[in-house]
PDB file of C-alpha atoms in Angstrom:
ATOM      1  CA  MET A 905       0.340   4.262 -19.378  1.00  0.00           C
ATOM      2  CA  ALA A 906       3.279   1.180 -17.863  1.00  0.00           C
ATOM      3  CA  ASN A 907       5.150   0.216 -20.713  1.00  0.00           C
ATOM      4  CA  VAL A 908       5.106  -2.771 -22.676  1.00  0.00           C
ATOM      5  CA  ALA A 909       8.771  -3.618 -21.834  1.00  0.00           C
ATOM      6  CA  SER A 910       8.900  -2.795 -18.420  1.00  0.00           C
ATOM      7  CA  THR A 911       5.958  -5.277 -18.388  1.00  0.00           C
ATOM      8  CA  ASP A 912       7.076  -8.014 -19.818  1.00  0.00           C
ATOM      9  CA  ARG A 913      10.147  -7.731 -17.807  1.00  0.00           C
ATOM     10  CA  LEU A 914       7.930  -7.824 -14.649  1.00  0.00           C
ATOM     11  CA  ALA A 915       6.270 -11.288 -16.029  1.00  0.00           C
ATOM     12  CA  GLN A 916       9.798 -12.797 -15.468  1.00  0.00           C
ATOM     13  CA  GLY A 917      10.218 -11.195 -11.579  1.00  0.00           C
ATOM     14  CA  SER A 918       9.668 -13.477  -8.743  1.00  0.00           C
ATOM     15  CA  THR A 919       6.558 -13.586  -5.993  1.00  0.00           C
ATOM     16  CA  VAL A 920       6.736 -10.892  -3.148  1.00  0.00           C
ATOM     17  CA  LEU A 921       3.101 -11.301  -1.907  1.00  0.00           C
ATOM     18  CA  GLY A 922       1.005 -14.027  -3.047  1.00  0.00           C
ATOM     19  CA  ALA A 923      -3.251 -15.561  -2.603  1.00  0.00           C
ATOM     20  CA  ARG A 924      -3.525 -19.257  -2.827  1.00  0.00           C
ATOM     21  CA  ASN A 925      -7.511 -20.119  -3.326  1.00  0.00           C
ATOM     22  CA  VAL A 926      -8.420 -17.496  -0.625  1.00  0.00           C
ATOM     23  CA  VAL A 927     -11.638 -17.279   0.986  1.00  0.00           C
ATOM     24  CA  ARG A 928     -13.051 -14.954   3.584  1.00  0.00           C
ATOM     25  CA  HIS A 929     -16.856 -15.441   5.063  1.00  0.00           C
ATOM     26  CA  PHE A 930     -18.732 -14.012   7.381  1.00  0.00           C
ATOM     27  CA  GLY A 931     -21.617 -15.888   7.980  1.00  0.00           C
ATOM     28  CA  GLY A 932     -23.515 -17.438   4.836  1.00  0.00           C
ATOM     29  CA  LEU A 933     -21.575 -14.122   3.028  1.00  0.00           C
ATOM     30  CA  TYR A 934     -18.326 -15.383   1.268  1.00  0.00           C
ATOM     31  CA  ALA A 935     -16.414 -11.689   0.304  1.00  0.00           C
ATOM     32  CA  VAL A 936     -14.022 -13.090  -0.971  1.00  0.00           C
ATOM     33  CA  ASN A 937     -13.950 -16.652  -2.789  1.00  0.00           C
ATOM     34  CA  ASP A 938     -11.409 -18.875  -3.973  1.00  0.00           C
ATOM     35  CA  VAL A 939      -9.394 -15.837  -5.405  1.00  0.00           C
ATOM     36  CA  SER A 940      -5.261 -16.402  -6.322  1.00  0.00           C
ATOM     37  CA  PHE A 941      -2.632 -14.207  -8.500  1.00  0.00           C
ATOM     38  CA  ASP A 942       1.160 -13.192  -7.537  1.00  0.00           C
ATOM     39  CA  VAL A 943       2.481  -9.842  -6.649  1.00  0.00           C
ATOM     40  CA  ARG A 944       5.871 -10.006  -8.580  1.00  0.00           C
ATOM     41  CA  GLU A 945       8.693  -8.392  -8.076  1.00  0.00           C
ATOM     42  CA  GLY A 946       9.368  -4.117  -8.906  1.00  0.00           C
ATOM     43  CA  GLU A 947       5.434  -4.560 -10.079  1.00  0.00           C
ATOM     44  CA  ILE A 948       2.852  -1.160  -9.515  1.00  0.00           C
ATOM     45  CA  LEU A 949      -0.413  -4.283  -9.478  1.00  0.00           C
ATOM     46  CA  GLY A 950      -3.961  -2.271 -10.299  1.00  0.00           C
ATOM     47  CA  LEU A 951      -6.911  -3.936  -7.897  1.00  0.00           C
ATOM     48  CA  ILE A 952     -10.018  -3.005  -9.754  1.00  0.00           C
ATOM     49  CA  GLY A 953     -13.980  -3.754  -9.016  1.00  0.00           C
ATOM     50  CA  PRO A 954     -17.690  -2.779  -8.814  1.00  0.00           C
ATOM     51  CA  ASN A 955     -18.418  -1.470  -4.558  1.00  0.00           C
ATOM     52  CA  GLY A 956     -18.571  -4.366  -2.739  1.00  0.00           C
ATOM     53  CA  ALA A 957     -16.666  -6.658  -5.458  1.00  0.00           C
ATOM     54  CA  GLY A 958     -14.465  -7.702  -2.000  1.00  0.00           C
ATOM     55  CA  LYS A 959     -11.419  -5.871  -2.815  1.00  0.00           C
ATOM     56  CA  THR A 960     -10.940  -3.822   0.953  1.00  0.00           C
ATOM     57  CA  THR A 961     -11.341  -7.316   2.545  1.00  0.00           C
ATOM     58  CA  MET A 962      -8.721  -8.865   0.151  1.00  0.00           C
ATOM     59  CA  PHE A 963      -6.384  -6.186   0.886  1.00  0.00           C
ATOM     60  CA  ASP A 964      -6.950  -6.817   4.916  1.00  0.00           C
ATOM     61  CA  LEU A 965      -6.747 -10.668   4.267  1.00  0.00           C
ATOM     62  CA  LEU A 966      -2.981  -9.450   2.958  1.00  0.00           C
ATOM     63  CA  ALA A 967      -2.173  -7.273   5.538  1.00  0.00           C
ATOM     64  CA  GLY A 968      -3.539  -9.196   8.187  1.00  0.00           C
ATOM     65  CA  SER A 969      -6.186  -7.855   9.752  1.00  0.00           C
ATOM     66  CA  VAL A 970      -8.603  -9.993   8.926  1.00  0.00           C
ATOM     67  CA  ALA A 971      -8.232 -13.875   8.633  1.00  0.00           C
ATOM     68  CA  PRO A 972      -8.857 -15.869   5.712  1.00  0.00           C
ATOM     69  CA  SER A 973     -11.400 -19.058   6.238  1.00  0.00           C
ATOM     70  CA  SER A 974      -9.655 -21.130   4.092  1.00  0.00           C
ATOM     71  CA  GLY A 975      -6.819 -20.813   1.685  1.00  0.00           C
ATOM     72  CA  GLU A 976      -2.914 -19.372   1.951  1.00  0.00           C
ATOM     73  CA  ILE A 977      -1.531 -15.696   2.285  1.00  0.00           C
ATOM     74  CA  LEU A 978       2.083 -16.070   1.534  1.00  0.00           C
ATOM     75  CA  LEU A 979       4.515 -13.022   1.456  1.00  0.00           C
ATOM     76  CA  ASN A 980       8.543 -14.023   0.024  1.00  0.00           C
ATOM     77  CA  GLY A 981       7.851 -17.735  -0.132  1.00  0.00           C
ATOM     78  CA  VAL A 982       6.586 -17.746   3.466  1.00  0.00           C
ATOM     79  CA  THR A 983       2.795 -18.871   4.662  1.00  0.00           C
ATOM     80  CA  VAL A 984       1.420 -16.012   7.136  1.00  0.00           C
ATOM     81  CA  SER A 985      -2.374 -16.647   6.726  1.00  0.00           C
ATOM     82  CA  GLY A 986      -1.908 -16.916  10.583  1.00  0.00           C
ATOM     83  CA  GLU A 987       0.662 -14.344  10.936  1.00  0.00           C
ATOM     84  CA  PRO A 988      -1.475 -10.704  12.423  1.00  0.00           C
ATOM     85  CA  ALA A 989      -0.191  -7.806  11.133  1.00  0.00           C
ATOM     86  CA  HIS A 990       2.409  -6.199  12.995  1.00  0.00           C
ATOM     87  CA  ARG A 991       4.627 -10.043  11.534  1.00  0.00           C
ATOM     88  CA  ARG A 992       4.096  -9.251   8.082  1.00  0.00           C
ATOM     89  CA  ILE A 993       5.236  -5.644   8.358  1.00  0.00           C
ATOM     90  CA  GLY A 994       8.436  -6.695  10.580  1.00  0.00           C
ATOM     91  CA  ARG A 995       8.395  -9.288   6.610  1.00  0.00           C
ATOM     92  CA  GLY A 996       8.323  -6.271   4.438  1.00  0.00           C
ATOM     93  CA  LEU A 997       4.563  -6.030   4.403  1.00  0.00           C
ATOM     94  CA  GLY A 998       3.575  -2.394   4.431  1.00  0.00           C
ATOM     95  CA  ARG A 999      -0.264  -0.740   3.770  1.00  0.00           C
ATOM     96  CA  THR A1000      -1.501   2.739   3.392  1.00  0.00           C
ATOM     97  CA  PHE A1001      -5.304   3.372   4.004  1.00  0.00           C
ATOM     98  CA  GLN A1002      -8.112   5.133   2.170  1.00  0.00           C
ATOM     99  CA  ILE A1003      -8.580   7.448   5.080  1.00  0.00           C
ATOM    100  CA  PRO A1004      -4.947   8.358   6.974  1.00  0.00           C
ATOM    101  CA  ARG A1005      -4.726   9.618  10.572  1.00  0.00           C
ATOM    102  CA  PRO A1006      -1.953  10.764  11.630  1.00  0.00           C
ATOM    103  CA  LEU A1007      -1.069  11.555  15.440  1.00  0.00           C
ATOM    104  CA  ALA A1008      -2.670  15.473  14.694  1.00  0.00           C
ATOM    105  CA  ASN A1009      -1.108  17.310  17.434  1.00  0.00           C
ATOM    106  CA  LEU A1010       2.472  15.500  17.054  1.00  0.00           C
ATOM    107  CA  SER A1011       4.800  16.896  13.885  1.00  0.00           C
ATOM    108  CA  LEU A1012       5.065  15.234  10.021  1.00  0.00           C
ATOM    109  CA  VAL A1013       8.672  14.607  11.533  1.00  0.00           C
ATOM    110  CA  GLU A1014       7.868  12.674  15.050  1.00  0.00           C
ATOM    111  CA  ASN A1015       4.499  10.768  12.885  1.00  0.00           C
ATOM    112  CA  VAL A1016       7.205   9.307   9.900  1.00  0.00           C
ATOM    113  CA  MET A1017       9.690   8.401  12.802  1.00  0.00           C
ATOM    114  CA  LEU A1018       7.005   6.667  14.741  1.00  0.00           C
ATOM    115  CA  ALA A1019       7.157   4.235  11.957  1.00  0.00           C
ATOM    116  CA  GLU A1020      10.557   3.077  12.222  1.00  0.00           C
ATOM    117  CA  GLN A1021      11.532  -0.483  13.822  1.00  0.00           C
ATOM    118  CA  GLY A1022      13.662  -1.697  15.886  1.00  0.00           C
ATOM    119  CA  GLN A1023      14.166   1.008  18.316  1.00  0.00           C
ATOM    120  CA  ALA A1024      16.591   0.274  20.853  1.00  0.00           C
ATOM    121  CA  GLY A1025      14.840   2.716  23.127  1.00  0.00           C
ATOM    122  CA  GLU A1026      11.864   0.559  23.134  1.00  0.00           C
ATOM    123  CA  ARG A1027      13.043  -0.949  25.922  1.00  0.00           C
ATOM    124  CA  LEU A1028      13.270   0.674  29.357  1.00  0.00           C
ATOM    125  CA  LEU A1029      16.663  -1.056  30.643  1.00  0.00           C
ATOM    126  CA  THR A1030      18.096   0.226  27.521  1.00  0.00           C
ATOM    127  CA  ASN A1031      17.897   3.391  27.657  1.00  0.00           C
ATOM    128  CA  PHE A1032      19.666   3.610  31.077  1.00  0.00           C
ATOM    129  CA  LEU A1033      22.346   1.135  30.606  1.00  0.00           C
ATOM    130  CA  GLN A1034      22.983   2.566  26.503  1.00  0.00           C
ATOM    131  CA  PRO A1035      21.740   6.554  26.535  1.00  0.00           C
ATOM    132  CA  PHE A1036      24.138   6.697  23.589  1.00  0.00           C
ATOM    133  CA  ARG A1037      23.127   4.573  21.548  1.00  0.00           C
ATOM    134  CA  VAL A1038      19.589   5.068  21.919  1.00  0.00           C
ATOM    135  CA  ALA A1039      20.657   8.909  21.310  1.00  0.00           C
ATOM    136  CA  ALA A1040      22.078   7.804  18.128  1.00  0.00           C
ATOM    137  CA  GLN A1041      19.683   5.679  16.741  1.00  0.00           C
ATOM    138  CA  GLU A1042      17.019   8.634  17.691  1.00  0.00           C
ATOM    139  CA  ARG A1043      19.229  11.490  15.416  1.00  0.00           C
ATOM    140  CA  ALA A1044      19.719   8.689  12.800  1.00  0.00           C
ATOM    141  CA  ALA A1045      16.168   7.493  12.718  1.00  0.00           C
ATOM    142  CA  GLU A1046      15.110  11.767  12.306  1.00  0.00           C
ATOM    143  CA  GLN A1047      17.257  12.136   9.373  1.00  0.00           C
ATOM    144  CA  LYS A1048      16.551   8.958   8.257  1.00  0.00           C
ATOM    145  CA  ALA A1049      12.339  10.493   8.278  1.00  0.00           C
ATOM    146  CA  MET A1050      13.683  14.458   6.966  1.00  0.00           C
ATOM    147  CA  ASP A1051      14.944  12.812   4.240  1.00  0.00           C
ATOM    148  CA  LEU A1052      11.490  10.657   3.304  1.00  0.00           C
ATOM    149  CA  LEU A1053       9.539  14.217   4.154  1.00  0.00           C
ATOM    150  CA  ASP A1054      11.858  15.779   1.183  1.00  0.00           C
ATOM    151  CA  LEU A1055      10.646  12.482  -0.768  1.00  0.00           C
ATOM    152  CA  VAL A1056       7.402  13.224  -0.666  1.00  0.00           C
ATOM    153  CA  SER A1057       7.861  16.706  -0.665  1.00  0.00           C
ATOM    154  CA  LEU A1058       6.886  17.837   2.681  1.00  0.00           C
ATOM    155  CA  SER A1059      10.198  18.922   4.152  1.00  0.00           C
ATOM    156  CA  ARG A1060       9.212  22.423   4.449  1.00  0.00           C
ATOM    157  CA  LEU A1061       6.029  21.310   6.899  1.00  0.00           C
ATOM    158  CA  ALA A1062       8.668  19.019   8.921  1.00  0.00           C
ATOM    159  CA  HIS A1063       7.904  20.668  12.286  1.00  0.00           C
ATOM    160  CA  GLU A1064       4.712  21.561  11.632  1.00  0.00           C
ATOM    161  CA  PRO A1065       1.349  19.381  13.637  1.00  0.00           C
ATOM    162  CA  ALA A1066       0.232  16.632  11.307  1.00  0.00           C
ATOM    163  CA  ARG A1067      -3.411  18.728  11.847  1.00  0.00           C
ATOM    164  CA  VAL A1068      -2.377  21.410   9.245  1.00  0.00           C
ATOM    165  CA  LEU A1069      -2.411  19.073   6.190  1.00  0.00           C
ATOM    166  CA  SER A1070      -5.000  18.544   4.200  1.00  0.00           C
ATOM    167  CA  GLY A1071      -6.175  15.273   3.038  1.00  0.00           C
ATOM    168  CA  GLY A1072      -3.855  15.690   0.081  1.00  0.00           C
ATOM    169  CA  GLN A1073      -0.971  16.116   2.374  1.00  0.00           C
ATOM    170  CA  ARG A1074      -2.017  13.232   4.948  1.00  0.00           C
ATOM    171  CA  LYS A1075      -1.880  11.163   1.898  1.00  0.00           C
ATOM    172  CA  LEU A1076       1.811  12.178   1.226  1.00  0.00           C
ATOM    173  CA  LEU A1077       3.082  11.765   4.882  1.00  0.00           C
ATOM    174  CA  GLU A1078       0.953   8.481   5.262  1.00  0.00           C
ATOM    175  CA  LEU A1079       3.459   7.816   2.230  1.00  0.00           C
ATOM    176  CA  ALA A1080       6.491   8.808   4.141  1.00  0.00           C
ATOM    177  CA  ARG A1081       4.876   6.789   7.498  1.00  0.00           C
ATOM    178  CA  VAL A1082       4.839   3.620   5.401  1.00  0.00           C
ATOM    179  CA  MET A1083       8.703   3.830   3.641  1.00  0.00           C
ATOM    180  CA  MET A1084      10.002   4.388   7.492  1.00  0.00           C
ATOM    181  CA  ALA A1085      10.039   0.563   7.594  1.00  0.00           C
ATOM    182  CA  ASP A1086      11.693  -0.255   4.523  1.00  0.00           C
ATOM    183  CA  PRO A1087       8.908  -2.546   2.976  1.00  0.00           C
ATOM    184  CA  ALA A1088       9.554  -4.734  -0.246  1.00  0.00           C
ATOM    185  CA  ILE A1089       5.722  -3.951  -0.557  1.00  0.00           C
ATOM    186  CA  ILE A1090       3.693  -1.472   0.111  1.00  0.00           C
ATOM    187  CA  LEU A1091      -0.545  -1.874   0.024  1.00  0.00           C
ATOM    188  CA  LEU A1092      -2.338   1.245  -1.145  1.00  0.00           C
ATOM    189  CA  ASP A1093      -6.026   1.418  -0.435  1.00  0.00           C
ATOM    190  CA  GLU A1094      -7.158   4.045  -2.728  1.00  0.00           C
ATOM    191  CA  PRO A1095      -4.773   6.575  -2.938  1.00  0.00           C
ATOM    192  CA  ALA A1096      -6.170   8.951  -4.828  1.00  0.00           C
ATOM    193  CA  ALA A1097      -9.669   9.676  -2.744  1.00  0.00           C
ATOM    194  CA  GLY A1098     -10.300  13.156  -1.401  1.00  0.00           C
ATOM    195  CA  VAL A1099      -7.354  13.956  -3.536  1.00  0.00           C
ATOM    196  CA  ASN A1100      -7.003  17.652  -5.771  1.00  0.00           C
ATOM    197  CA  ALA A1101      -5.663  17.841  -9.189  1.00  0.00           C
ATOM    198  CA  THR A1102      -2.184  18.968  -8.387  1.00  0.00           C
ATOM    199  CA  LEU A1103      -1.841  16.880  -5.345  1.00  0.00           C
ATOM    200  CA  LEU A1104      -2.960  14.236  -7.275  1.00  0.00           C
ATOM    201  CA  GLU A1105      -0.004  14.545 -10.046  1.00  0.00           C
ATOM    202  CA  VAL A1106       2.388  14.368  -6.714  1.00  0.00           C
ATOM    203  CA  ILE A1107       1.773  11.075  -5.988  1.00  0.00           C
ATOM    204  CA  ILE A1108       1.743   9.765  -8.765  1.00  0.00           C
ATOM    205  CA  ASP A1109       4.932  10.852  -8.913  1.00  0.00           C
ATOM    206  CA  ARG A1110       5.635  10.544  -5.904  1.00  0.00           C
ATOM    207  CA  ILE A1111       5.125   5.714  -6.507  1.00  0.00           C
ATOM    208  CA  ARG A1112       6.637   6.058  -9.661  1.00  0.00           C
ATOM    209  CA  GLU A1113       9.937   7.426  -7.819  1.00  0.00           C
ATOM    210  CA  ILE A1114       9.565   5.195  -4.739  1.00  0.00           C
ATOM    211  CA  ASN A1115       8.762   1.420  -6.976  1.00  0.00           C
ATOM    212  CA  GLN A1116      12.102   2.578  -9.396  1.00  0.00           C
ATOM    213  CA  ARG A1117      14.329   2.067  -6.004  1.00  0.00           C
ATOM    214  CA  GLY A1118      12.456  -1.022  -6.139  1.00  0.00           C
ATOM    215  CA  VAL A1119       9.144  -1.677  -3.931  1.00  0.00           C
ATOM    216  CA  THR A1120       6.127  -3.113  -5.477  1.00  0.00           C
ATOM    217  CA  PHE A1121       2.773  -2.481  -5.016  1.00  0.00           C
ATOM    218  CA  LEU A1122      -0.626  -3.808  -4.883  1.00  0.00           C
ATOM    219  CA  LEU A1123      -3.070  -0.582  -5.429  1.00  0.00           C
ATOM    220  CA  ILE A1124      -7.251  -0.722  -4.869  1.00  0.00           C
ATOM    221  CA  GLU A1125      -8.087   2.545  -7.027  1.00  0.00           C
ATOM    222  CA  HIS A1126     -11.921   4.052  -8.113  1.00  0.00           C
ATOM    223  CA  ASN A1127      -9.795   6.382 -10.589  1.00  0.00           C
ATOM    224  CA  ILE A1128      -9.515   4.414 -13.519  1.00  0.00           C
ATOM    225  CA  ASP A1129      -6.839   7.019 -14.871  1.00  0.00           C
ATOM    226  CA  MET A1130      -4.285   7.304 -12.265  1.00  0.00           C
ATOM    227  CA  VAL A1131      -4.326   2.841 -12.775  1.00  0.00           C
ATOM    228  CA  SER A1132      -4.105   3.100 -16.327  1.00  0.00           C
ATOM    229  CA  ARG A1133      -1.514   5.448 -16.323  1.00  0.00           C
ATOM    230  CA  LEU A1134       0.001   4.084 -13.150  1.00  0.00           C
ATOM    231  CA  CYS A1135      -0.317  -0.207 -13.676  1.00  0.00           C
ATOM    232  CA  HIS A1136       2.288  -2.907 -15.058  1.00  0.00           C
ATOM    233  CA  ARG A1137      -0.934  -5.070 -14.775  1.00  0.00           C
ATOM    234  CA  VAL A1138      -4.981  -5.053 -13.296  1.00  0.00           C
ATOM    235  CA  LEU A1139      -6.427  -7.905 -11.717  1.00  0.00           C
ATOM    236  CA  VAL A1140     -10.361  -7.322 -11.540  1.00  0.00           C
ATOM    237  CA  MET A1141     -13.005  -8.074  -8.779  1.00  0.00           C
ATOM    238  CA  ALA A1142     -16.436  -8.525  -8.666  1.00  0.00           C
ATOM    239  CA  ALA A1143     -18.885 -10.352  -6.360  1.00  0.00           C
ATOM    240  CA  GLY A1144     -16.154 -11.790  -4.305  1.00  0.00           C
ATOM    241  CA  GLN A1145     -13.912 -13.460  -7.510  1.00  0.00           C
ATOM    242  CA  LEU A1146     -11.587 -12.211  -9.833  1.00  0.00           C
ATOM    243  CA  ILE A1147     -13.226 -11.997 -12.595  1.00  0.00           C
ATOM    244  CA  CYS A1148     -10.097 -10.608 -15.105  1.00  0.00           C
ATOM    245  CA  GLU A1149      -6.744  -9.587 -15.088  1.00  0.00           C
ATOM    246  CA  GLY A1150      -4.266  -7.830 -18.181  1.00  0.00           C
ATOM    247  CA  THR A1151      -3.351  -4.041 -18.723  1.00  0.00           C
ATOM    248  CA  ALA A1152      -5.269  -1.682 -18.252  1.00  0.00           C
ATOM    249  CA  ALA A1153      -6.912  -1.226 -21.892  1.00  0.00           C
ATOM    250  CA  GLU A1154      -7.251  -5.267 -21.884  1.00  0.00           C
ATOM    251  CA  VAL A1155      -9.658  -5.355 -18.864  1.00  0.00           C
ATOM    252  CA  ALA A1156     -11.408  -2.318 -20.318  1.00  0.00           C
ATOM    253  CA  ARG A1157     -12.457  -4.160 -22.832  1.00  0.00           C
ATOM    254  CA  ASP A1158     -13.110  -7.781 -21.541  1.00  0.00           C
ATOM    255  CA  PRO A1159     -17.221  -8.451 -21.145  1.00  0.00           C
ATOM    256  CA  ARG A1160     -16.966  -9.839 -17.895  1.00  0.00           C
ATOM    257  CA  VAL A1161     -15.710  -6.468 -16.590  1.00  0.00           C
ATOM    258  CA  ILE A1162     -18.552  -4.417 -18.566  1.00  0.00           C
ATOM    259  CA  GLU A1163     -20.956  -6.801 -17.387  1.00  0.00           C
ATOM    260  CA  ALA A1164     -20.040  -6.184 -13.486  1.00  0.00           C
ATOM    261  CA  TYR A1165     -19.670  -2.435 -13.856  1.00  0.00           C
ATOM    262  CA  LEU A1166     -22.671  -2.711 -15.010  1.00  0.00           C
ATOM    263  CA  GLY A1167     -24.346  -4.523 -13.128  1.00  0.00           C
ATOM    264  CA  GLY A1168     -22.941  -2.370 -10.060  1.00  0.00           C
ATOM    265  CA  ALA A1169     -23.265   0.542  -9.147  1.00  0.00           C
ATOM    266  CA  ALA A1170     -20.081   2.068 -11.288  1.00  0.00           C
ATOM    267  CA  GLN A1171     -19.247   2.572 -15.080  1.00  0.00           C
ATOM    268  CA  PRO A1172     -16.087   1.367 -16.041  1.00  0.00           C
ATOM    269  CA  GLY A1173     -14.718   4.365 -16.903  1.00  0.00           C
ATOM    270  CA  GLU A1174     -16.125   6.127 -13.752  1.00  0.00           C
ATOM    271  CA  ALA A1175     -15.002   3.598 -10.379  1.00  0.00           C
ATOM    272  CA  ALA A1176     -13.165   1.176  -9.685  1.00  0.00           C
TER     273      ALA A1176
END
């Protein structure tokens, strides 16, 4: 459970990522309807809600995969509502996906190195004019990738092809890959989905460790125990709207949350 002292400290933190009256509709369907919230520097914020609540669409809006119909997305105080995902990565926003898709035939270290930003070797002419610079950057990137694989307990498999990994190990690889871009905030899409209990403990520990290094997290998760253990605050969505926020214990007792889950596909203690 996130402790109260750390929650009080984070309440004073600056906003890393914000949504202001965000709406996204597809024809007559409002997937996200007038949602506003802040993700504070250094916190782990959970986003839960019954199936169809609009959580994934909200993530897509924040990441830049989908543009809002109206409203504003702010990243470190800058309006990024019209920017594509790759521009937001450059501003320090990283994202993982519920189903990781590493390049199966590349090694783990190669998969992680691909996420390095601003490599001189990406420009053809530089490879001819400054080969020593390119080589030095590649060595540095490989060492950084190896350090990140060590962080997520995959260094022993660094030179194995990604196809050998289990589902839980692929989640850890994706966490290392997103860290390669030095994000200030990471959007985690169901990190516990399809992961066995042993690897889930590893994932929880690594999220905590990365958070202690100063990285902010916003996560969608169906595993309420994981949310309770990790998150300083929890937001609850239902029918495209934000209906409640507070600690995990507070939102679990809120009548609006209980009603949303009882009217949906899941019970409060089972899914989000």
